[in-house]
PDB file of C-alpha atoms in Angstrom:
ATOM      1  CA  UNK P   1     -23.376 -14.632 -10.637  1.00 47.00           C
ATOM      2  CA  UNK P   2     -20.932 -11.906  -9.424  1.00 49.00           C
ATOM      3  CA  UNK P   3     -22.056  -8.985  -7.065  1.00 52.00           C
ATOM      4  CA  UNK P   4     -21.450  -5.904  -7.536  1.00 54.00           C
ATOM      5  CA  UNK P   5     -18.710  -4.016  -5.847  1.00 52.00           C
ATOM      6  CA  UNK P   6     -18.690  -2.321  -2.686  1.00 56.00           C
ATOM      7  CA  UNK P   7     -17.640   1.340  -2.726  1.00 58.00           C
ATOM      8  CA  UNK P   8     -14.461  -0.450  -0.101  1.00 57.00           C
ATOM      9  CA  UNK P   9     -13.210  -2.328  -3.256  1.00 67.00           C
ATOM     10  CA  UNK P  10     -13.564   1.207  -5.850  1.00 78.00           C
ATOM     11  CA  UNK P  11     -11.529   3.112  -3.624  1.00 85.00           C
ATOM     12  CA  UNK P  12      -8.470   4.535  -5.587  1.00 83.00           C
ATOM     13  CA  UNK P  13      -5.648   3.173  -2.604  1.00 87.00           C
ATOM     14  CA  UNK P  14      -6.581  -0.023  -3.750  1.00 91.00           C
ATOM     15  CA  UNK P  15      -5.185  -0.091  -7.515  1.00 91.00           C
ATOM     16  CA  UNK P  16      -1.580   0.096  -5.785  1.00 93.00           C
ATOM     17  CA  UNK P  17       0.252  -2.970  -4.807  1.00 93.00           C
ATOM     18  CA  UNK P  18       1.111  -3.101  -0.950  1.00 94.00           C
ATOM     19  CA  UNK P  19       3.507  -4.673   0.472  1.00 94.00           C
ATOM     20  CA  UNK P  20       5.208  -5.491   4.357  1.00 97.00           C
ATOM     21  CA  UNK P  21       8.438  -6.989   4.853  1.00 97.00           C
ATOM     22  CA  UNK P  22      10.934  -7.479   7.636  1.00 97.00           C
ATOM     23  CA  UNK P  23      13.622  -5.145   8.259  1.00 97.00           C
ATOM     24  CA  UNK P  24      16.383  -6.578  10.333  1.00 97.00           C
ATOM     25  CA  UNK P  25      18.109  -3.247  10.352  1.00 96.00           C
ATOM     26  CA  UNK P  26      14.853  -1.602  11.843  1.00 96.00           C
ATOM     27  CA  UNK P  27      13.990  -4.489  13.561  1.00 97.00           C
ATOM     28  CA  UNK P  28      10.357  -4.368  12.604  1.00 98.00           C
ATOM     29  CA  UNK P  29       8.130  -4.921   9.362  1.00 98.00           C
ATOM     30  CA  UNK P  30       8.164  -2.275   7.159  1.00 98.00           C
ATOM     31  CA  UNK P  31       5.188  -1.048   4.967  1.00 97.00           C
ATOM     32  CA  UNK P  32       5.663  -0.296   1.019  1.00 96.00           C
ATOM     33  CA  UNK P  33       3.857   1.336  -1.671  1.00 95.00           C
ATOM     34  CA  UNK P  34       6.041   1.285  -4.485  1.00 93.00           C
ATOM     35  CA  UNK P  35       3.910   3.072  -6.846  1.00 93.00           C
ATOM     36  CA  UNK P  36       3.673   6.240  -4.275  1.00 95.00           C
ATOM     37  CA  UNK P  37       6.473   6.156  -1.935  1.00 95.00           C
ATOM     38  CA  UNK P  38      10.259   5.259  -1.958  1.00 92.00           C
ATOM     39  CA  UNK P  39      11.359   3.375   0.592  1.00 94.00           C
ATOM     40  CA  UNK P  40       8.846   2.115   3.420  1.00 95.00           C
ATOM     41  CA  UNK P  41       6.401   4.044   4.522  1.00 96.00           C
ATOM     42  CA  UNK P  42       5.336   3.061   8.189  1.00 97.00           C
ATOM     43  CA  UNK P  43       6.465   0.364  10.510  1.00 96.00           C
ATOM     44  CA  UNK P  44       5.374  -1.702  13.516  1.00 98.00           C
ATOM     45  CA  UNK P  45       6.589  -5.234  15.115  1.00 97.00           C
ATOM     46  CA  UNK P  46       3.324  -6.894  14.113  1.00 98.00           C
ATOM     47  CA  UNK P  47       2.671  -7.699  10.224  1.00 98.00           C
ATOM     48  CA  UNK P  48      -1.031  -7.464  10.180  1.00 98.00           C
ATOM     49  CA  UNK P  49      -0.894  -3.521  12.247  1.00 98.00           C
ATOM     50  CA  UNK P  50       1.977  -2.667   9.657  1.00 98.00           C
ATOM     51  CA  UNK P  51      -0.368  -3.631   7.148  1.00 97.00           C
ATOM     52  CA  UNK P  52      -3.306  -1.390   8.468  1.00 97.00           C
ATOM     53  CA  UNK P  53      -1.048   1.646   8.881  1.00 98.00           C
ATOM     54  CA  UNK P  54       0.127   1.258   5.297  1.00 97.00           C
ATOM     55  CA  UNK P  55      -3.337   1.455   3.970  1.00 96.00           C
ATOM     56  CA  UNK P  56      -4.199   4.173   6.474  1.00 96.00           C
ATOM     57  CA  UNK P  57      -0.770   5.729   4.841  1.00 97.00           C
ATOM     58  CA  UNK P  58      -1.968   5.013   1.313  1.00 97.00           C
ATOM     59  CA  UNK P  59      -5.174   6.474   1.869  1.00 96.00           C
ATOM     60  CA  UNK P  60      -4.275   9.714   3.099  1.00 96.00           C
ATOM     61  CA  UNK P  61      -1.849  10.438   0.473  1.00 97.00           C
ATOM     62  CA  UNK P  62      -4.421   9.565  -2.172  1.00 96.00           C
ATOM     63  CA  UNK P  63      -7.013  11.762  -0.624  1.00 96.00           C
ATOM     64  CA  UNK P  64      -4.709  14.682  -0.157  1.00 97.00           C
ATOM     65  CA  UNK P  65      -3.274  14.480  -3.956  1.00 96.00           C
ATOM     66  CA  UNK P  66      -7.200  14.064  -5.237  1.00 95.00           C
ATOM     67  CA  UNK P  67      -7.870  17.264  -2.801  1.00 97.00           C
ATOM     68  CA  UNK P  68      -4.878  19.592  -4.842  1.00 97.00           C
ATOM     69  CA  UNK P  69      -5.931  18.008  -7.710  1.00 97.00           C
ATOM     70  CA  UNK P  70      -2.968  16.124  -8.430  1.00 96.00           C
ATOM     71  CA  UNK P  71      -3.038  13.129 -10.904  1.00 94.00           C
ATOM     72  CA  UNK P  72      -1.987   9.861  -9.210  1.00 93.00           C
ATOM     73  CA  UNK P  73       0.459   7.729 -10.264  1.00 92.00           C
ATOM     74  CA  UNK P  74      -0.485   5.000 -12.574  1.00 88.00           C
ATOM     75  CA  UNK P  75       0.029   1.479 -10.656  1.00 85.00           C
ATOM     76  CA  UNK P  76       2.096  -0.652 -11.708  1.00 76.00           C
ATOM     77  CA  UNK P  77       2.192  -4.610 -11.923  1.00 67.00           C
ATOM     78  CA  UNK P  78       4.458  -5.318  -8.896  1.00 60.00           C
ATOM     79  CA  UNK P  79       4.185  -8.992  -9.047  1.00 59.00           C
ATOM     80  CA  UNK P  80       7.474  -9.931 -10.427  1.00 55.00           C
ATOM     81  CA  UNK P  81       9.235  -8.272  -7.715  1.00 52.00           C
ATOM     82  CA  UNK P  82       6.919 -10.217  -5.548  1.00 49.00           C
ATOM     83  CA  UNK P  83       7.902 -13.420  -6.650  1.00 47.00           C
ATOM     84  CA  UNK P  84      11.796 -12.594  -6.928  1.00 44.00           C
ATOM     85  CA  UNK P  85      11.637 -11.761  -2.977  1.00 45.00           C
ATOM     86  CA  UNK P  86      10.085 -15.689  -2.256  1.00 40.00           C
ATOM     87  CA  UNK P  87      13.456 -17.036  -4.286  1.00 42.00           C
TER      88      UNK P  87
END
């Protein structure tokens, strides 16, 4: 039997794919949001903080364009691109 979601998992940040890489020209992994942003985002030398400054990142531009009454972006299946960066 499933449970129902938290209010976490309905937030609007998370309908956009995320993603961190490594940047050998910035020496650091880089944070993405394809959907929202071009190019990265945010930065650190640890994955896992890159990753919690992108949502941070994510977050605040959502809640900002909500505020002005903006529409968002519709996300987009990012999964190919994904699995093309693995080859």
């Amino acid at each position: 039997m499933s449970q129902p979601q938290s209010k976490t998992h309905r937030k609007p940040s998370n309908r956009y794919p995320l993603f961190v890489a490594w940047s050998e020209e910035d020496q650091a992994f880089v944070g993405y949001c394809p959907a929202l942003f071009l190019g990265g985002v945010c930065h650190d030398e640890n994955r896992i903080a890159a990753f919690a400054k992108l949502v941070e990142v994510v977050d605040e531009d959502i809640e900002s364009r909500l505020e002005k009454g903006e529409a968002l972006p519709e996300p987009k299946n990012y999964v190919g691109l994904a699995e093309a960066g693995t080859n």
